[in-house]
PDB file of C-alpha atoms in Angstrom:
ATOM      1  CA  UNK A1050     -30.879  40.908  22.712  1.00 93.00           C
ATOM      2  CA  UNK A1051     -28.855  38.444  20.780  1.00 97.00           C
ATOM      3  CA  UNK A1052     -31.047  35.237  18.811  1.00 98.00           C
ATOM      4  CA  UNK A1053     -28.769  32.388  19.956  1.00 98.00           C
ATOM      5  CA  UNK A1054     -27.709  29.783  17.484  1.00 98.00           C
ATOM      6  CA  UNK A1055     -29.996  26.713  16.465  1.00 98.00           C
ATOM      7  CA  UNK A1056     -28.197  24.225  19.002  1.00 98.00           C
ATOM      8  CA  UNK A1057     -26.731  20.835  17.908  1.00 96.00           C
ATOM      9  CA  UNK A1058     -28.522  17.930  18.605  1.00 93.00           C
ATOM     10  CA  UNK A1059     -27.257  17.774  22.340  1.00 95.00           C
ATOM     11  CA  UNK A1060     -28.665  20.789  23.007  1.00 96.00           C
ATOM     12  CA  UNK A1061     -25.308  23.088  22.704  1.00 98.00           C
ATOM     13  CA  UNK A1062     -25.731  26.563  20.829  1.00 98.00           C
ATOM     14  CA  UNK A1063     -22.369  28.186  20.065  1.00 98.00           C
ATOM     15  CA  UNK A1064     -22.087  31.594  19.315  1.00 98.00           C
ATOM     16  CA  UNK A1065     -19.272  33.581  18.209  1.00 98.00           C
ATOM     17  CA  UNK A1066     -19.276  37.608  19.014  1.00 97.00           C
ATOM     18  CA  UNK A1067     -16.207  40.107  17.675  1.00 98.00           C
ATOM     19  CA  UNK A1068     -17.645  42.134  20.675  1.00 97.00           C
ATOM     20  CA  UNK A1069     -19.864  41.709  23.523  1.00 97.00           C
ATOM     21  CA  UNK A1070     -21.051  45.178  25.658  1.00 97.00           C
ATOM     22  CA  UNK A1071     -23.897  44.778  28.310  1.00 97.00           C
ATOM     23  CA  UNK A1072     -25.376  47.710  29.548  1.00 96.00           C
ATOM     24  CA  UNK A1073     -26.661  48.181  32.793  1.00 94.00           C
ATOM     25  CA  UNK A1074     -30.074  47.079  31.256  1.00 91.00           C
ATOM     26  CA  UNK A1075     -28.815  43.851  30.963  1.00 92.00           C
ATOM     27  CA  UNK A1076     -28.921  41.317  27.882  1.00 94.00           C
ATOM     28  CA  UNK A1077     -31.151  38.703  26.469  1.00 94.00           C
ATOM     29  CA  UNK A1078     -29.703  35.637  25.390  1.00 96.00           C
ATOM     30  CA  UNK A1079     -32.726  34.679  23.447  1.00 96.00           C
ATOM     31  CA  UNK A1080     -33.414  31.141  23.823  1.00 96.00           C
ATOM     32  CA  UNK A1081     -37.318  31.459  23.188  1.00 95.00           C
ATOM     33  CA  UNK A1082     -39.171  29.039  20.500  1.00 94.00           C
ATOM     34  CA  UNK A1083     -42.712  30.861  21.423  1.00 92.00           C
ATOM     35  CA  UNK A1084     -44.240  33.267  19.993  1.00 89.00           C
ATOM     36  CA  UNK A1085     -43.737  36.077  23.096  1.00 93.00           C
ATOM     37  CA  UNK A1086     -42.820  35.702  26.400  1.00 92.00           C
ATOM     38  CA  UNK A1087     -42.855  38.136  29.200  1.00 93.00           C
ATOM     39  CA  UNK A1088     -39.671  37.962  31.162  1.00 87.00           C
ATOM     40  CA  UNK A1089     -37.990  40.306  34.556  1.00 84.00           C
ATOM     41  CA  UNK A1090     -35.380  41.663  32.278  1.00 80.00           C
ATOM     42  CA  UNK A1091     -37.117  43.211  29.242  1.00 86.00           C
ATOM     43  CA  UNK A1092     -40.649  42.936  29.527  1.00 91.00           C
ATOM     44  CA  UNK A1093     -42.065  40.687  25.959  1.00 94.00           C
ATOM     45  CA  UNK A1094     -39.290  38.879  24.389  1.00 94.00           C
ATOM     46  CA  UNK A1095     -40.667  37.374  20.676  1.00 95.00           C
ATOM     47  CA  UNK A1096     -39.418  34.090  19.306  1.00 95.00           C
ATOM     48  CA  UNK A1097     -36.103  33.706  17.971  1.00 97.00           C
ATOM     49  CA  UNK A1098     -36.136  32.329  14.465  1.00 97.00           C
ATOM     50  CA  UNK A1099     -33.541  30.037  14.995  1.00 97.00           C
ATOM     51  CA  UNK A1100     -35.386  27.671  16.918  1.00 96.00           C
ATOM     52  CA  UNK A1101     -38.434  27.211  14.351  1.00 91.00           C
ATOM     53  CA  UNK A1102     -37.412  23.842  14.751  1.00 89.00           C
ATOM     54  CA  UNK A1103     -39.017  23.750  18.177  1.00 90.00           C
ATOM     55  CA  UNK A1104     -35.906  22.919  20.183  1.00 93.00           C
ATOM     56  CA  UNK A1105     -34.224  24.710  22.568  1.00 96.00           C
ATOM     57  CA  UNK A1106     -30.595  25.065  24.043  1.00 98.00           C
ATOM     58  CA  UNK A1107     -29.962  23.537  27.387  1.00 98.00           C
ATOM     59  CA  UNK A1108     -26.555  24.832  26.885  1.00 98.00           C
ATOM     60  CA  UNK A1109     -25.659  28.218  25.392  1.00 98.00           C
ATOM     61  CA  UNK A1110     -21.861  29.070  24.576  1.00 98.00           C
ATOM     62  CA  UNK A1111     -20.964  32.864  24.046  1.00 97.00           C
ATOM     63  CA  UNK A1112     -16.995  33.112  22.677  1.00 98.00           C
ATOM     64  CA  UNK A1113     -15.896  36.683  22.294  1.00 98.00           C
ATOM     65  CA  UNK A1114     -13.496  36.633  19.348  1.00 97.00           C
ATOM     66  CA  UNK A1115     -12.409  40.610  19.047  1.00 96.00           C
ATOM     67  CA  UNK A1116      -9.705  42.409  20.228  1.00 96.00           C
ATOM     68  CA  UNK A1117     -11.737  44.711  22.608  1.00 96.00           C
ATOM     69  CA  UNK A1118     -12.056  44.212  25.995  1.00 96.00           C
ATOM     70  CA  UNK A1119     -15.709  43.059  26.946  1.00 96.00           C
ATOM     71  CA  UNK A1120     -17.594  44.927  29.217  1.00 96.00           C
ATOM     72  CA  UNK A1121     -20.281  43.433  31.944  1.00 96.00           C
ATOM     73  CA  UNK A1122     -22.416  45.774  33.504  1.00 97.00           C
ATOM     74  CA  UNK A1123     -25.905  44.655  34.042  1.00 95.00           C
ATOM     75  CA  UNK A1124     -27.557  40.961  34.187  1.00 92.00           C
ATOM     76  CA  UNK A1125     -27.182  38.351  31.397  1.00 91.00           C
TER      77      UNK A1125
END
């Protein structure tokens, strides 16, 4: 699970990774401002702290910055 960023105030959230690995499990780009959700993936997702502001990205920008080739295997 990665807590996305706090997004701008047109609703961006930019996040910059050295490396980004997703297992077949899949990964949670957690864009939750409630206290737990439930979701298909993995089951009860809690808040992510960076949206104690109450507002959430409607766009979410992943940049993988490393050297090391990124690897995709499950549902993101």
């Amino acid at each position: 699970q990665i807590d996305i960023a706090s997004p701008n105030r047109n609703g961006t959230s930019y996040n910059s990774l050295k490396e980004l690995q997703v297992s077949e499990q899949g990964l949670i780009l957690n864009n939750n401002k409630h206290v737990v959700v439930n979701t298909h993936i993995a089951g009860l997702v809690v808040r992510n702290r960076n949206l104690d502001n109450g507002i959430t990205a409607n766009l979410i920008i992943t940049e993988v910055t490393g050297k090391n080739k990124s690897n995709i295997n499950g549902i993101v």
